[in-house]
Short mmCIF file of C-alpha atoms in Angstrom, two decimals:
data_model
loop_
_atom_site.label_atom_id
_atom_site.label_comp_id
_atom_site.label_asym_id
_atom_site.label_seq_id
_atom_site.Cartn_x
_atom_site.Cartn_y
_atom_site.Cartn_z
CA UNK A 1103 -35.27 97.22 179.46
CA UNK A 1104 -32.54 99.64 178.22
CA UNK A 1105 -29.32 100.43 180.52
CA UNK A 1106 -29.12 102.88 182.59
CA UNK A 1107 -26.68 105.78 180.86
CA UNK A 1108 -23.46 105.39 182.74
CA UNK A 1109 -21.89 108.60 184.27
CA UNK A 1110 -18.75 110.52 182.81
CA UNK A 1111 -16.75 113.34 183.50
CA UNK A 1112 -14.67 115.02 180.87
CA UNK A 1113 -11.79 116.25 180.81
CA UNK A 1114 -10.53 117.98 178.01
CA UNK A 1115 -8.75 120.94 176.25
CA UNK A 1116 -11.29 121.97 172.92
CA UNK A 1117 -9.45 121.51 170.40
CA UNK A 1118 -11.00 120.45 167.47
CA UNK A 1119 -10.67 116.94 168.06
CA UNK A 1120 -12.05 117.81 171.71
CA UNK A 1121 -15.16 119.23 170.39
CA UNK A 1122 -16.06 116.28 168.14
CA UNK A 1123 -15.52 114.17 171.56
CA UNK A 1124 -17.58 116.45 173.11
CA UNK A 1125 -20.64 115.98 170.14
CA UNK A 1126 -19.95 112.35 170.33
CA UNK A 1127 -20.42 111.74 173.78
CA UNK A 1128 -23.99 114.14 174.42
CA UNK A 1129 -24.91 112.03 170.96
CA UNK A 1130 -24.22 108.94 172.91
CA UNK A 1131 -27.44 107.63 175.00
CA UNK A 1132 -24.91 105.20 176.86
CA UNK A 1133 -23.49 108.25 178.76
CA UNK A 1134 -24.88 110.83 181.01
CA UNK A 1135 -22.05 113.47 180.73
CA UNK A 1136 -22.19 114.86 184.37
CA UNK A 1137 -19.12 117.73 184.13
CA UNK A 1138 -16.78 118.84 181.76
CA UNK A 1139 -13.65 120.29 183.26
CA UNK A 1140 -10.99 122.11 181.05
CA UNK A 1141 -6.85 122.29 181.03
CA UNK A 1142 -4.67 124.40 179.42
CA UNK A 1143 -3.33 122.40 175.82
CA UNK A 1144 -4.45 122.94 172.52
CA UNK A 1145 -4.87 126.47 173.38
CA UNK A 1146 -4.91 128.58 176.37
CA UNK A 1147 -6.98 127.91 179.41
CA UNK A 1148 -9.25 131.37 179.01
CA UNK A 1149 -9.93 129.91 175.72
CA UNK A 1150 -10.39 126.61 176.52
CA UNK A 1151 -12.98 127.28 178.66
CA UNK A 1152 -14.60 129.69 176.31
CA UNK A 1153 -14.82 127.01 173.83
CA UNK A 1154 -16.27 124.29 175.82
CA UNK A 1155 -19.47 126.30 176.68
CA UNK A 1156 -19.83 127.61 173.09
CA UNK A 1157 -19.59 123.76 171.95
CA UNK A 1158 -22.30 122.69 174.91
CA UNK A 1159 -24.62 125.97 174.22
CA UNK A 1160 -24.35 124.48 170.73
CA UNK A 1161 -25.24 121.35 171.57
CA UNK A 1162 -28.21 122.48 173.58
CA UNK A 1163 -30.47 120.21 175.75
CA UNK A 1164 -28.62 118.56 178.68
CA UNK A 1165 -25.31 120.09 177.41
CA UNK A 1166 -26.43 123.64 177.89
CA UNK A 1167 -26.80 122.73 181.52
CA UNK A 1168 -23.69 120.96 182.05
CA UNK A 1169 -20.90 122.68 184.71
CA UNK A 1170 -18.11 123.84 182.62
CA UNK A 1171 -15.50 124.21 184.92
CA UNK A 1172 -11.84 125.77 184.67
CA UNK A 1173 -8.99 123.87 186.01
CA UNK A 1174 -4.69 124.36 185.41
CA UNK A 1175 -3.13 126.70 183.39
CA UNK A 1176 -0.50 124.70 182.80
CA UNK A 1177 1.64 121.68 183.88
CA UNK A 1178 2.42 120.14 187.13
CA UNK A 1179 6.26 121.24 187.03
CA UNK A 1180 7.38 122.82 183.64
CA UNK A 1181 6.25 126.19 182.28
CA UNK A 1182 3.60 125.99 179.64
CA UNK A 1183 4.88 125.58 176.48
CA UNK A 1184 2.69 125.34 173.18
CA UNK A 1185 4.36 124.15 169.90
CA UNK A 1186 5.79 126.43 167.46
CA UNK A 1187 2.74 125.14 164.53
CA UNK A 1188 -0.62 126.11 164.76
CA UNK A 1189 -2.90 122.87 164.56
CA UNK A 1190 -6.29 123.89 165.82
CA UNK A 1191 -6.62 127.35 163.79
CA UNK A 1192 -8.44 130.58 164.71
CA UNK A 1193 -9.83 130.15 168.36
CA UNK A 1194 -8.88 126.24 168.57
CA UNK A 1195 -11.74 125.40 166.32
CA UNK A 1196 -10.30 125.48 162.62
CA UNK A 1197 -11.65 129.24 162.34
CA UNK A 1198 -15.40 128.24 163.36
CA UNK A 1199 -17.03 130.94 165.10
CA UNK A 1200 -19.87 129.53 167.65
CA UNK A 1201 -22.41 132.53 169.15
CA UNK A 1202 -21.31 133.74 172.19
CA UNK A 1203 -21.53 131.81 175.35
CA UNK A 1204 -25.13 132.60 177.48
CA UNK A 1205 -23.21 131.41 180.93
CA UNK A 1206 -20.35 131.59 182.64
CA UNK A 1207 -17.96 129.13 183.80
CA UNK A 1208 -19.30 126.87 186.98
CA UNK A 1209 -17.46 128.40 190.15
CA UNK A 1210 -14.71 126.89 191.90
CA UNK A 1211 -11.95 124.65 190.17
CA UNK A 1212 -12.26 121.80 188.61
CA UNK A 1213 -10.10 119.87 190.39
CA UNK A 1214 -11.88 119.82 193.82
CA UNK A 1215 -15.24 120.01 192.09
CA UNK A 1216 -14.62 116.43 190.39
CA UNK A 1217 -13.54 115.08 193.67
CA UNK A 1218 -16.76 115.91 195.18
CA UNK A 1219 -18.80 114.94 192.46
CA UNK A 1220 -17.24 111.22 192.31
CA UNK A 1221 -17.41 111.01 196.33
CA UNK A 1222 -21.38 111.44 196.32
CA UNK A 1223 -22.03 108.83 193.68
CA UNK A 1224 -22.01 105.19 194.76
CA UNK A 1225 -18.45 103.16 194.26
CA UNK A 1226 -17.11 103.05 190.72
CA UNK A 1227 -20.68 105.08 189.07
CA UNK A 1228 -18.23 107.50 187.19
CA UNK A 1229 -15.88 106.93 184.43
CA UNK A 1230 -13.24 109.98 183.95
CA UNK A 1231 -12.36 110.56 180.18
CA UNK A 1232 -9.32 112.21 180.03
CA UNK A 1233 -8.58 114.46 176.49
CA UNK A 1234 -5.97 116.54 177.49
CA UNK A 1235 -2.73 116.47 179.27
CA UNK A 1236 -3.39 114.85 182.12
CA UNK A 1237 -2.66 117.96 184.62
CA UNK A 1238 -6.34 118.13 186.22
CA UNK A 1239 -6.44 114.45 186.78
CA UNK A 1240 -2.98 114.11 188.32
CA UNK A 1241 -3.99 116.65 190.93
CA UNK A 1242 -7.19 114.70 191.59
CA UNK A 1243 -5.65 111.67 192.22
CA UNK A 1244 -2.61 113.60 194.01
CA UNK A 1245 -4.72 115.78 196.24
CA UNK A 1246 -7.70 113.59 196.72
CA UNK A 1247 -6.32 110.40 197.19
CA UNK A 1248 -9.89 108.40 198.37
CA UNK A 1249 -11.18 109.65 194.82
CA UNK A 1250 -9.09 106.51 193.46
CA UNK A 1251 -11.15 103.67 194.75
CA UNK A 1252 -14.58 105.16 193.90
CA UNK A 1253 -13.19 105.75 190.48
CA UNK A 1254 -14.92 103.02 187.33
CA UNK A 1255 -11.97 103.45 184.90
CA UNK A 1256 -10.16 106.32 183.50
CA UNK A 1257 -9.77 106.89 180.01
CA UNK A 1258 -7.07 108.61 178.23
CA UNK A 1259 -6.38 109.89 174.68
CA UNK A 1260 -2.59 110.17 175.19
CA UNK A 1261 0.73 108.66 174.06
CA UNK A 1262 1.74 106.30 171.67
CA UNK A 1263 3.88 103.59 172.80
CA UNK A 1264 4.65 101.62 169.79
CA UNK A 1265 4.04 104.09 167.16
CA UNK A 1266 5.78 108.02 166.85
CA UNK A 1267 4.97 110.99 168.32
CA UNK A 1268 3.72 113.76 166.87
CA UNK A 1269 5.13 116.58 169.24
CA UNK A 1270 8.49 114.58 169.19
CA UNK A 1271 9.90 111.25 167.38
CA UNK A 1272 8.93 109.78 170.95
CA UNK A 1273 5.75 111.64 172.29
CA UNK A 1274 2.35 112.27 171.44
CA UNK A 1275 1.30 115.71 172.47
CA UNK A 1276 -1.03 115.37 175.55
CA UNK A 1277 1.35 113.59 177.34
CA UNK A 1278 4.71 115.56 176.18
CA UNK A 1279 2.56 118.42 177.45
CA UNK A 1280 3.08 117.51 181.21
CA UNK A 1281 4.67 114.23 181.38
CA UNK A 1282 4.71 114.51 185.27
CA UNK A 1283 0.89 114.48 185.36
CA UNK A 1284 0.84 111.61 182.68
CA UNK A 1285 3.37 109.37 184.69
CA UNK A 1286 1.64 110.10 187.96
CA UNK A 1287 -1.81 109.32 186.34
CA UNK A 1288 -0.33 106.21 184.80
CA UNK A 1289 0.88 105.18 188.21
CA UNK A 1290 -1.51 105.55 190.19
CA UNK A 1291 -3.04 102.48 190.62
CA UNK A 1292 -6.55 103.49 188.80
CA UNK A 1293 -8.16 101.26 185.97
CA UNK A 1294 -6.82 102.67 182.67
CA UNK A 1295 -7.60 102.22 179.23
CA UNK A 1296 -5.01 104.31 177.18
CA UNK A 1297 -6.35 105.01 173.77
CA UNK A 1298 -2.82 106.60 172.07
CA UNK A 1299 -1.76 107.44 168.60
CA UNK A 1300 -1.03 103.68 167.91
CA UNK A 1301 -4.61 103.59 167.00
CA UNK A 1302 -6.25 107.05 166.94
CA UNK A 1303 -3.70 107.37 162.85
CA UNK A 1304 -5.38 104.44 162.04
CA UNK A 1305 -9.21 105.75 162.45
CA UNK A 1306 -9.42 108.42 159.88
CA UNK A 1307 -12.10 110.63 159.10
CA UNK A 1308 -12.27 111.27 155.33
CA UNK A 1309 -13.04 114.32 153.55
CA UNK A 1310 -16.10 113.28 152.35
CA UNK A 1311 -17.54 112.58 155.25
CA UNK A 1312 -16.91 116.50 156.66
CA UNK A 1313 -18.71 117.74 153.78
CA UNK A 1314 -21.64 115.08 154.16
CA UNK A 1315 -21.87 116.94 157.64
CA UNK A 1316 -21.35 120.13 156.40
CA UNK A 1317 -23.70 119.41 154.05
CA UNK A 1318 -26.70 118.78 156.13
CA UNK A 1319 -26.48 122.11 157.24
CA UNK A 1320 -27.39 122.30 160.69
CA UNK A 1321 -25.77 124.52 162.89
CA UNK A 1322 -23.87 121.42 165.06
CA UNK A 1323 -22.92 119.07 162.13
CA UNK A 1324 -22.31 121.80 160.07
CA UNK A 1325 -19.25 122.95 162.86
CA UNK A 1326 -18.61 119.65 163.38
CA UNK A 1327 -17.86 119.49 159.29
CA UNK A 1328 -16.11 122.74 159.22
CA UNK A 1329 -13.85 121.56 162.16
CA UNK A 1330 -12.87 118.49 160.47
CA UNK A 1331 -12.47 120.27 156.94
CA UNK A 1332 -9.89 122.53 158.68
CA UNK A 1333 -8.09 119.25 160.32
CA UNK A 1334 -8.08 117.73 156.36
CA UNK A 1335 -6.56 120.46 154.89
CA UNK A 1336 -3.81 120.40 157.39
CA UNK A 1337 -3.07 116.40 156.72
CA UNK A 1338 -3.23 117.27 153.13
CA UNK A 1339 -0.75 119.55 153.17
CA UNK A 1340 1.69 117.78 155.97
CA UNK A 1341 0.98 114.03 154.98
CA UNK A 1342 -0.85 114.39 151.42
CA UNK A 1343 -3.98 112.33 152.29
CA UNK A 1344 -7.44 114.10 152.71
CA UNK A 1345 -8.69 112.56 155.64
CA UNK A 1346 -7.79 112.99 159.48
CA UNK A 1347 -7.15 112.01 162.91
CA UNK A 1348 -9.99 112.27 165.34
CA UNK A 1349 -8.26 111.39 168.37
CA UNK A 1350 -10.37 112.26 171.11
CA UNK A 1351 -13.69 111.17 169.77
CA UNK A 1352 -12.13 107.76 169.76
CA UNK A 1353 -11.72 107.46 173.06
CA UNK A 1354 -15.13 108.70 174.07
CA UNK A 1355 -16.35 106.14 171.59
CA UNK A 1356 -13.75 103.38 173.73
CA UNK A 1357 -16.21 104.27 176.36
CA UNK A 1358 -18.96 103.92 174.55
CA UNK A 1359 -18.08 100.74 172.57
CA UNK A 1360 -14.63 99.22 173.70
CA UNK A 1361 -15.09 96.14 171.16
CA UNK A 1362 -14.61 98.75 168.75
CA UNK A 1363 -10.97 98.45 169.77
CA UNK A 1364 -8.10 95.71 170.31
CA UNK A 1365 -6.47 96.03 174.02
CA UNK A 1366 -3.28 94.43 175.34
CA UNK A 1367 -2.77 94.32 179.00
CA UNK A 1368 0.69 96.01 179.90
CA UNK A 1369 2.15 98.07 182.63
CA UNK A 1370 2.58 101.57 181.54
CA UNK A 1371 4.73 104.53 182.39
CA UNK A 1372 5.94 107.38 181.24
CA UNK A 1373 9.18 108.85 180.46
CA UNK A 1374 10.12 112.48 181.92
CA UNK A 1375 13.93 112.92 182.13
CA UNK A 1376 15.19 111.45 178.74
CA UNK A 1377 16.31 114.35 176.75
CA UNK A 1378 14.74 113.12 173.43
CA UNK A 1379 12.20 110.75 174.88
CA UNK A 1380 10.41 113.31 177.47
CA UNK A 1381 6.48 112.00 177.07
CA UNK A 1382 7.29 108.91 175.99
CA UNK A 1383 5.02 106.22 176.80
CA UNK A 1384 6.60 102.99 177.95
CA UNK A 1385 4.27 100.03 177.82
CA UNK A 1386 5.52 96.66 178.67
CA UNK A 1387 3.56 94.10 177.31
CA UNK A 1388 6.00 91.07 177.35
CA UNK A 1389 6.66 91.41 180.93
CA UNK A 1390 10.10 92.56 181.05
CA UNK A 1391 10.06 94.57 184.24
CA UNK A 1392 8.55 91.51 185.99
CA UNK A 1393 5.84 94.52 187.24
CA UNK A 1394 2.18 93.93 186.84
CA UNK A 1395 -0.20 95.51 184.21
CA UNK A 1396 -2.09 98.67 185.06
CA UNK A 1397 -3.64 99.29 182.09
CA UNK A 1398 -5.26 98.12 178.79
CA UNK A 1399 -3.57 99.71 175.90
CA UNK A 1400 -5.41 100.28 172.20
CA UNK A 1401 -3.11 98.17 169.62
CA UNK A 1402 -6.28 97.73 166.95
CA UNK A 1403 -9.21 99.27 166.00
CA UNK A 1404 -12.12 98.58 163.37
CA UNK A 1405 -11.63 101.63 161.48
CA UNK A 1406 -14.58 101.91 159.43
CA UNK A 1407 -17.05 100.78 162.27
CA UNK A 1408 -15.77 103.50 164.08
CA UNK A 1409 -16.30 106.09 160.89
CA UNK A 1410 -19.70 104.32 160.52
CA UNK A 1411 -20.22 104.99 164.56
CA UNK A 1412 -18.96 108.78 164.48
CA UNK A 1413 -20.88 109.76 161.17
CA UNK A 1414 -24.22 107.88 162.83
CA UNK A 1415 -24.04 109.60 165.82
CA UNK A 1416 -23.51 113.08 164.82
CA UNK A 1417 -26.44 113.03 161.90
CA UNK A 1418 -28.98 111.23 164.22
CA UNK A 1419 -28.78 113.67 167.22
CA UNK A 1420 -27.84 116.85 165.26
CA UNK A 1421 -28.86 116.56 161.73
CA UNK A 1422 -30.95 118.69 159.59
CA UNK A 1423 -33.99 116.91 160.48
CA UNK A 1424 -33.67 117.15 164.20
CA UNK A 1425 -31.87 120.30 164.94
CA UNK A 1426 -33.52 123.32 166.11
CA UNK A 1427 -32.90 126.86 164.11
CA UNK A 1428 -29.66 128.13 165.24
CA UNK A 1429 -30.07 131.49 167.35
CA UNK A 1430 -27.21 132.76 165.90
CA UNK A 1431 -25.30 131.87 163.33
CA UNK A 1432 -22.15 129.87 162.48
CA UNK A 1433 -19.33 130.94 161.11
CA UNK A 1434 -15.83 130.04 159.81
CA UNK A 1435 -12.95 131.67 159.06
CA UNK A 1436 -10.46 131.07 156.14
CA UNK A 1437 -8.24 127.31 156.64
CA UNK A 1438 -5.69 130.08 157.02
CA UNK A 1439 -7.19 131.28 161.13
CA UNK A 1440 -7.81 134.97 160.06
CA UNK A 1441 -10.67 135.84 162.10
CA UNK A 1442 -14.58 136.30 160.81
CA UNK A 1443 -15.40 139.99 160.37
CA UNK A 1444 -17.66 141.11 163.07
CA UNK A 1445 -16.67 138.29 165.18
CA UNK A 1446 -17.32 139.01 169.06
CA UNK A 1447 -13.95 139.78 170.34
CA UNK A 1448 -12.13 136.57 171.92
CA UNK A 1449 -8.46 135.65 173.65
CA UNK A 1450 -6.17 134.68 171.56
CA UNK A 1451 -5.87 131.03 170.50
CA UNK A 1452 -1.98 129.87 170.99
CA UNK A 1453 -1.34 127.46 168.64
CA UNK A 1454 -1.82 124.17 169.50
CA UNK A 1455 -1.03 120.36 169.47
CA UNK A 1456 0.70 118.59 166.38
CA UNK A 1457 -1.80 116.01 164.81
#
């Protein structure tokens, strides 16, 4: 007898890498995506939220259904900043136009709405995967403080505590983002599994495997491939290798498949005053501080079962030979973000995270 699909809420900021998470997991029959609630990051939060219904009206089926909810506009206690280099392209999605949303946003933010959703579950039925800076989830745990036992595990896609940043020598972006949110988060006494760019640089997604999807030519893995291409181009040209970072899908796959990665126990924090080390995270791992772990931190990962995993997933629930006709169709813009002719009118996508 199969499993029964174990509940997640996602939290997340599309993004490119966002919306390959976001394929990943409604590909996934191990998880029953029951929310996805958006932050300000990659781009703005208007936008944000305007992608993540385009990407689940793409996806169709359960996805279509799923509340989208909107959540902060920006940190806990800084102003919003965005970096000065435009990773995530035209709109947030490397210039790839999805048709226009046929719903609005779920009412209500998606701070309290998570709260209530994990209080009428049973004890530890939902798993939080965190994609973004961790500004949402911070004010959960902050505001609704019984949300914390009921909680499985949360999973993040943030920092990088024994490899570089890549907002600052010392920070990875979600967490440089709002640190405050990522140190309360990390302190808060929930299970954590920190998936960080220690591992996400070592999982890359090759060219060749964008165009395979872009190749099949149906309207999702066709995105998907279009996304990625846009991601490839930018590696090229910044670290001359055609293949990229798909940070977020990783660690919706953690959920999915956490032997796919090596964890050390280790108790984690993260750094907000330093002036050159703001979003740094601090894992101990040899026991130095004489404090307890709190979380399991990624050190390893299989990187070709996981590029064997992604590829699988997206070409048996999307491909060519499963996907419905689009109803409208998909577009991209040049690598360079200028906008597709006759594209609906859209907010402005501030550029976003470093990769």
């Amino acid at each position: 007898m199969s499993q029964a699909a174990h509940r997640v809420i996602i939290d997340c900021d599309p993004g490119i890498d966002d919306a390959i998470a976001l394929l990943l997991a409604y590909a996934s029959p191990e998880l029953d995506v029951v929310g996805v609630t958006t932050v300000a990051g990659n781009v703005g939060l208007d936008q944000v939220v305007d992608n993540a219904l385009r990407l689940c009206d793409l996806i169709g089926g359960a996805a279509a259904a799923t509340p989208v909810l909107r959540g902060h506009a920006g940190p806990l206690a800084r102003a919003l900043r965005h970096p000065d280099e435009p990773v995530h392209g035209a709109y947030g999605l490397g210039g790839v136009e999805l048709p226009t949303p046929t719903r609005a946003a779920h009412p209500g933010h998606a701070v309290d709405w998570m709260a209530e959703r994990i209080r009428v579950g049973a004890p530890q039925e939902i798993t939080l995967i965190a994609t973004a800076p961790l500004t949402n989830v911070a004010a959960l745990l902050h505001t609704h403080p019984d949300v914390r036992e009921r909680l499985a595990e949360i999973v993040i896609m943030g920092g990088a505590a024994f490899a570089p940043g890549n907002t600052t020598p010392a920070a990875e972006f979600n967490f440089h983002a709002d640190p405050e949110a990522a140190r309360y988060v990390a302190e808060a006494g929930v299970p954590l599994r920190i998936v960080g760019l220690d591992v996400t640089r070592k999982a890359l997604t090759p060219l060749a495997d964008a165009e395979a999807l872009i190749a099949d030519g149906a309207p999702a893995t066709s995105a998907a491939g279009r996304m990625l291409s846009h991601l490839i181009e930018r590696y090229a040209r910044r670290h001359a290798v055609r293949a990229c970072a798909v940070h977020d899908a990783l660690a919706v796959a953690a959920a999915i498949r956490p032997d796919l990665l090596q964890w050390t126990e280790a108790w984690v924090t993260v750094e907000c005053a330093g002036e050159f080390t703001r979003g740094a995270l601090v894992a101990d791992v040899h026991g130095r501080t004489g404090l307890p772990s709190n979380a399991k931190v990624a050190t390893g990962v299989d990187a070709e079962a996981f590029r064997a995993f992604l590829m699988s997933r997206l070409r048996d629930r999307y491909g060519a030979h499963t996907a419905p006709a689009p109803s409208a169709p998909v577009r991209s813009a040049a690598v360079s973000g200028a906008a597709v002719s006759g594209a609906a009118v859209r907010s402005a996508a501030a550029p976003g995270a470093s990769a």
